[in-house]
Short mmCIF file of C-alpha atoms in Angstrom, two decimals:
data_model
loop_
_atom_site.label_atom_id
_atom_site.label_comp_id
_atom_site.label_asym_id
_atom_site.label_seq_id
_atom_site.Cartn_x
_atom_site.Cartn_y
_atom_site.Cartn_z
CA UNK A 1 -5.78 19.92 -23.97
CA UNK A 2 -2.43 21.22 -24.45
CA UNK A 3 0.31 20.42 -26.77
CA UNK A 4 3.73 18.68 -24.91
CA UNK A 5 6.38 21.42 -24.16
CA UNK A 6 9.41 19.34 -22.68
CA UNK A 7 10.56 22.22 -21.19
CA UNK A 8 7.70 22.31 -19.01
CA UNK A 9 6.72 21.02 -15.45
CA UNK A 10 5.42 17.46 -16.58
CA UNK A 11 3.29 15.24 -14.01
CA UNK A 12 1.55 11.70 -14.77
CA UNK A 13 -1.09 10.91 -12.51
CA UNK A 14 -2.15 7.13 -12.21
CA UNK A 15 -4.37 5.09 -10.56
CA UNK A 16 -6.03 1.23 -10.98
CA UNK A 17 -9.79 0.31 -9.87
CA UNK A 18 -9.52 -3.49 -8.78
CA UNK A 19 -12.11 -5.45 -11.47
CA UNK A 20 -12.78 -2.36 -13.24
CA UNK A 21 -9.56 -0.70 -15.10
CA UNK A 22 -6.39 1.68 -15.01
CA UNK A 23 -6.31 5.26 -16.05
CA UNK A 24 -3.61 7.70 -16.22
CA UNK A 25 -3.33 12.11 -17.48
CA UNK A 26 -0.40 13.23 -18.40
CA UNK A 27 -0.46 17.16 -17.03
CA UNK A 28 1.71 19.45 -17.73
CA UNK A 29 2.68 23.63 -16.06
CA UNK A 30 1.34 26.82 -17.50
CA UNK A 31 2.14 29.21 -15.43
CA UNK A 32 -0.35 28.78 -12.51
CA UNK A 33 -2.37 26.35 -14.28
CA UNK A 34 -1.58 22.51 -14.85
CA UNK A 35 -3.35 21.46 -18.61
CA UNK A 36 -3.81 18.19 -19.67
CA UNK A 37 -1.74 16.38 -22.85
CA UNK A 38 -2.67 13.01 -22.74
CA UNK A 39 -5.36 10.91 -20.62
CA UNK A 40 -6.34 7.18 -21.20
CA UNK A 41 -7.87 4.48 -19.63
CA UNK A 42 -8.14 0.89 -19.94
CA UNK A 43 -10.04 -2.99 -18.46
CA UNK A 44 -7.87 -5.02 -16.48
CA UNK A 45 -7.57 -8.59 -17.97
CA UNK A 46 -8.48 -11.75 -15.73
CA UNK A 47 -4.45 -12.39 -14.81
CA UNK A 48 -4.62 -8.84 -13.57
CA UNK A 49 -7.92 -9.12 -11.74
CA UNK A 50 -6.04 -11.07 -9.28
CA UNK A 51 -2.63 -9.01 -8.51
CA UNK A 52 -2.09 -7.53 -5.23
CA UNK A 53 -3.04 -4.01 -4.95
CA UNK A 54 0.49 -3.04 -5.00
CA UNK A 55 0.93 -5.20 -8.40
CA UNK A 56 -2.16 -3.45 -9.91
CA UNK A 57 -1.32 -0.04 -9.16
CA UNK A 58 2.70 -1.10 -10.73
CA UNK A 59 0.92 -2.27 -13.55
CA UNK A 60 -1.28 1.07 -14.44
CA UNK A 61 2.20 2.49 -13.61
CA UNK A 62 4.27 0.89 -16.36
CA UNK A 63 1.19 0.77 -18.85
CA UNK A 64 0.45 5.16 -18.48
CA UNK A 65 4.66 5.40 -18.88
CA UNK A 66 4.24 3.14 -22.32
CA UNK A 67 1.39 5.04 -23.19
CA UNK A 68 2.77 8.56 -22.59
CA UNK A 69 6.52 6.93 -24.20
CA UNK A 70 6.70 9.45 -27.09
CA UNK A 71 6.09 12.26 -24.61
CA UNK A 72 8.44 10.58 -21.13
CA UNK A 73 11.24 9.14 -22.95
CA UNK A 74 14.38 10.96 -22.85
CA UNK A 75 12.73 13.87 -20.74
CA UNK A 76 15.44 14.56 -18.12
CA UNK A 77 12.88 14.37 -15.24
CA UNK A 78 8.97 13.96 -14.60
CA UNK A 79 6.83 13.41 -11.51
CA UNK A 80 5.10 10.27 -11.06
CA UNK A 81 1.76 10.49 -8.76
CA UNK A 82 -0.40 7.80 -7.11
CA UNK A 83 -2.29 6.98 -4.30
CA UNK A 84 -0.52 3.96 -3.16
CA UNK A 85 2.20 4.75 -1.00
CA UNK A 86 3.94 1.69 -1.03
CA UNK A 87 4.94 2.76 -4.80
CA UNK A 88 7.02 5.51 -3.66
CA UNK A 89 9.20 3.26 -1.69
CA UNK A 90 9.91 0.56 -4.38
CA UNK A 91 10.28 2.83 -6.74
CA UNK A 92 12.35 5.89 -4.97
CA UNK A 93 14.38 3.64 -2.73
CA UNK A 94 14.97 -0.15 -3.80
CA UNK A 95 17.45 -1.21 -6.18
CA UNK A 96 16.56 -3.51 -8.87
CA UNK A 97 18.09 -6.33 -6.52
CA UNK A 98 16.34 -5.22 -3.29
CA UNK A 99 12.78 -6.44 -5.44
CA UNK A 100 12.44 -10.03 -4.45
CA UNK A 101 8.94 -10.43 -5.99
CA UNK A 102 9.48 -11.46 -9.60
CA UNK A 103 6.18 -9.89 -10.59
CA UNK A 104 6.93 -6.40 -9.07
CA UNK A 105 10.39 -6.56 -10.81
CA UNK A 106 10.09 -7.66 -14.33
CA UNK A 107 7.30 -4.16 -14.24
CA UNK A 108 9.93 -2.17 -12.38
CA UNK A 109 12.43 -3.46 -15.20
CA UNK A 110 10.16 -1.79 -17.90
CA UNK A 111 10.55 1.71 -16.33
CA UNK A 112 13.96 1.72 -16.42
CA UNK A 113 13.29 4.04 -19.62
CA UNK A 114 12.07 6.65 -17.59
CA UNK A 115 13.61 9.35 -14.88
CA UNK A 116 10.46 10.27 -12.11
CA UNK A 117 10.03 11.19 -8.63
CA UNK A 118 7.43 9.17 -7.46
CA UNK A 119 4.88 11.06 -4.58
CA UNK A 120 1.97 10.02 -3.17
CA UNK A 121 -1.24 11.89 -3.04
CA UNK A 122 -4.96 11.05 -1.16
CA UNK A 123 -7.57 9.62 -3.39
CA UNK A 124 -9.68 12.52 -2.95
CA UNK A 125 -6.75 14.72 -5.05
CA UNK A 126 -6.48 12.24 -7.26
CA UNK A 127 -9.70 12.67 -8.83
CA UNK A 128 -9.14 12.56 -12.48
CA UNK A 129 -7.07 9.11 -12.84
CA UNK A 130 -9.73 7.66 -10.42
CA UNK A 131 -12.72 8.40 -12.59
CA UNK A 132 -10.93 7.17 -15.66
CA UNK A 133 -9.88 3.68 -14.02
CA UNK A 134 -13.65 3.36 -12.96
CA UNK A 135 -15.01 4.15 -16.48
CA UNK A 136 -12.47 2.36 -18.58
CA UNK A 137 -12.54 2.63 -22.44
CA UNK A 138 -9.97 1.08 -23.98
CA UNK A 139 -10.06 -3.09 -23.92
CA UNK A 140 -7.26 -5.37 -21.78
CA UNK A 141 -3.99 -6.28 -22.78
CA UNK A 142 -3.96 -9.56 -23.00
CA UNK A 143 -2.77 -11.86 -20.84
CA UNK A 144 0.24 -12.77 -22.63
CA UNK A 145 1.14 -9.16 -23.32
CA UNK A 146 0.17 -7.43 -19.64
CA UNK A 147 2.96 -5.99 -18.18
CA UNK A 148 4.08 -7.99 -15.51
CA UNK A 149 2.40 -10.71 -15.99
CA UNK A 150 3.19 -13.60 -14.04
CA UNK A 151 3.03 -16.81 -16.50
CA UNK A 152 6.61 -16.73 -18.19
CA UNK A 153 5.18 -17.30 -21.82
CA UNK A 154 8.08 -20.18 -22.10
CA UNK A 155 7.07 -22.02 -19.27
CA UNK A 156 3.17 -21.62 -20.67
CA UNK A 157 4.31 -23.49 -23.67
CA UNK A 158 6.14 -26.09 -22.46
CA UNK A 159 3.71 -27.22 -20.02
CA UNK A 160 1.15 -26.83 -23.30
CA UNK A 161 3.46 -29.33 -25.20
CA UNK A 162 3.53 -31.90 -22.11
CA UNK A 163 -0.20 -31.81 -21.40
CA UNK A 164 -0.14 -32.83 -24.99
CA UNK A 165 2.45 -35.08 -25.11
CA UNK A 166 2.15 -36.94 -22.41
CA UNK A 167 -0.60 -39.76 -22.33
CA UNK A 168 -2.19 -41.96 -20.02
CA UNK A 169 -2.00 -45.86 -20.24
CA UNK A 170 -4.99 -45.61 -22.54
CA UNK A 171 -3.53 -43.74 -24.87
CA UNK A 172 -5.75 -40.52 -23.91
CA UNK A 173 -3.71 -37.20 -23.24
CA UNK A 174 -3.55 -36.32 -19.25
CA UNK A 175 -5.75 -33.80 -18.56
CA UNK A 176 -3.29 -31.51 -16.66
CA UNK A 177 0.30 -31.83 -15.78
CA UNK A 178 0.33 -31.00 -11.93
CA UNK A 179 3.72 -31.31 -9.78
CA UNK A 180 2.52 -34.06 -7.18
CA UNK A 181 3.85 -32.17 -4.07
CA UNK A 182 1.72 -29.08 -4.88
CA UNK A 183 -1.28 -30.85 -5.15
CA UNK A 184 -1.17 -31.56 -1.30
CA UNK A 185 -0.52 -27.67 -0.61
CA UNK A 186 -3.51 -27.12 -2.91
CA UNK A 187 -5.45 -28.93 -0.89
CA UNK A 188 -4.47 -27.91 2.76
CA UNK A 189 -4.51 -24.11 1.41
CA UNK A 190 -7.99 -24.60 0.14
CA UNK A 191 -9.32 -25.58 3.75
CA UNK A 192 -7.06 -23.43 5.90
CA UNK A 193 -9.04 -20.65 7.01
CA UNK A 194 -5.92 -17.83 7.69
CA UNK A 195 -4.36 -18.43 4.49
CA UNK A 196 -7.77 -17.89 2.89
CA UNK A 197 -7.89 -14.39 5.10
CA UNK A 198 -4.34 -13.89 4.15
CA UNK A 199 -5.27 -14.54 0.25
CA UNK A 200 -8.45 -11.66 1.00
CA UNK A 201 -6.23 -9.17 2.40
CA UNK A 202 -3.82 -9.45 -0.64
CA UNK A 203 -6.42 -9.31 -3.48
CA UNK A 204 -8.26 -6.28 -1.39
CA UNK A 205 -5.42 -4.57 -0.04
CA UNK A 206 -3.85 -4.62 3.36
CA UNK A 207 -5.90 -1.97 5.71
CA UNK A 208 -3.87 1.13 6.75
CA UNK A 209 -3.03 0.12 10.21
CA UNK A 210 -2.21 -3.25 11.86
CA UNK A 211 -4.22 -3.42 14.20
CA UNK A 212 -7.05 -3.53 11.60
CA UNK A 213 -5.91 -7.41 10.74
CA UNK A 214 -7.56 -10.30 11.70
CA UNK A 215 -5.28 -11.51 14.20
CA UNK A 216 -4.17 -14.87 12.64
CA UNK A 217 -2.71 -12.74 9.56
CA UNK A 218 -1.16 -9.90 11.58
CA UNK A 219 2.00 -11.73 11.80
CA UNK A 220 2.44 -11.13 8.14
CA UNK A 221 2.41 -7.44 8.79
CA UNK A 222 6.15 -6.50 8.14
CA UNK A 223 6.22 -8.41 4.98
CA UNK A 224 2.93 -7.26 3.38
CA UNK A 225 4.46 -5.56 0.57
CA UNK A 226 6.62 -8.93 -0.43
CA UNK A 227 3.25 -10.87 -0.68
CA UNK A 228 1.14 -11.73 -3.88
CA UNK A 229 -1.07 -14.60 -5.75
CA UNK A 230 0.56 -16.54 -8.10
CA UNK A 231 -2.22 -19.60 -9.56
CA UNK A 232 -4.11 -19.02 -6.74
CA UNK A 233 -1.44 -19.74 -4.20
CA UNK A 234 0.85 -17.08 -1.92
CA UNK A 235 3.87 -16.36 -2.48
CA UNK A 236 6.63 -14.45 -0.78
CA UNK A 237 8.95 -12.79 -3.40
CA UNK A 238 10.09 -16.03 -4.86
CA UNK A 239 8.66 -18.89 -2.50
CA UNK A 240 6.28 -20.33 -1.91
CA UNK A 241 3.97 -19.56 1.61
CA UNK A 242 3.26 -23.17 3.06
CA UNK A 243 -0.62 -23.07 4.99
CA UNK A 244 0.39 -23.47 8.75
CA UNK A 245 -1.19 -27.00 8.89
CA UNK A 246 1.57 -28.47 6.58
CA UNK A 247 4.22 -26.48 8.75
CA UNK A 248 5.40 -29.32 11.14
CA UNK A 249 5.25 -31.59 7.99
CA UNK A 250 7.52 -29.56 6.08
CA UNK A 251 10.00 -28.93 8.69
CA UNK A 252 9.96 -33.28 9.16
CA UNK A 253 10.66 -33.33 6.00
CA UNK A 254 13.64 -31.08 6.08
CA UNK A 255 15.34 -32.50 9.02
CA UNK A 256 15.27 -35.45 7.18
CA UNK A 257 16.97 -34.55 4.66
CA UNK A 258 19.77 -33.72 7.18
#
């Protein structure tokens, strides 16, 4: 261990184990030698058990930053490593308005803070974050506090208040307060076998090539990155991925309307 020298080389490694944890050092350069300041680890909580890889690896991102604040804030320039090379892309390249996937942004908003160069590195360099992301410590966030957390904490209560609220014609609260049209997307989701492949591949991780898709879910290639799990259902940045048996439905439905 070493004490922080901002006038140092500074690089924070990070990585997340999907149903096991995140873990992050904090290294910085003496002379030929890089010695640790910081290192941490952490469980996932059950929202964060089921983000897309790329979500997961955002969220050990923002959450080893927070961690490391004292150290990272105000330091003119770090270097952010992981083994998810989608990362360096959203975060080198995109603009804050280039993020459609409300998830990936509100996390992207919380390193605002923070000037890095993000690079990737192979798993088998990036042995020290892995081991402490497989051999967590530290207990979840919880839910409500997880950065990047999907359910708005707003919308949680006021749904909480009308599942209260609201009674049957018995006088008995409803049991759940469910928008009428999902239910039906619920349902045809539940027994369409590609968007159950397309829900593996995003809780998993997409493969590194496309040709190692199942065909029926190759199509969704391109926009792979845009993709994630919100209540158990897929969406694309901010809407909603309709299972292809409702598709001629839908489109009825919208010419309709015209």
């Amino acid at each position: 261990m070493a004490f922080f020298d901002p006038k140092l080389p500074t690089m924070l490694q990070i990585d997340a184990a999907r149903t096991q944890g995140l873990g992050f050092v904090l290294l910085q350069k003496h002379g030929d030698y890089w010695r640790m300041v910081q290192c941490g680890s952490r469980f996932i909580s059950d929202t964060e058990s089921r983000y897309a890889t790329i979500e997961m690896e955002l969220t050990a991102c923002v959450w080893a930053c927070q961690k490391c604040r004292i150290f990272l804030a105000g330091l003119p320039h770090f270097d952010l490593i992981v083994d998810h090379r989608p990362l360096v892309t959203i975060l080198n390249h995109k603009l804050l308005s280039e993020i459609k996937n409300p998830c990936l942004l509100r996390m992207c908003e919380k390193l605002i803070p923070y000037s890095f160069t993000v690079s990737w590195q192979k798993g088998a360099a990036h042995q020290i974050p892995d081991s402490l992301s497989r051999s967590p410590v530290c207990e979840a966030v919880p839910d409500r506090d997880a950065d990047g957390v999907k359910a708005d904490f707003v919308h949680e209560t006021v749904i909480a208040a009308l599942e209260t609220s609201c009674t049957a014609e018995d006088g008995l609260p409803l049991a759940q307060v469910v928008d009428p049209g999902l239910e039906k997307v619920y349902a045809a989701a539940s027994q369409d076998p590609e968007y159950s492949s397309l829900k593996h591949a995003i809780i998993q991780g997409f493969p590194d090539h496309h040709h190692q898709l199942h065909y029926v879910i190759q199509p969704y290639w391109d926009v792979r990155h845009m993709l994630a799990l919100d209540d158990d259902m897929i969406v694309y940045g901010a809407r909603l991925v309709i299972p292809t048996s409702l598709h001629k439905e839908i489109v009825g439905c919208l010419h309709e309307g015209n």
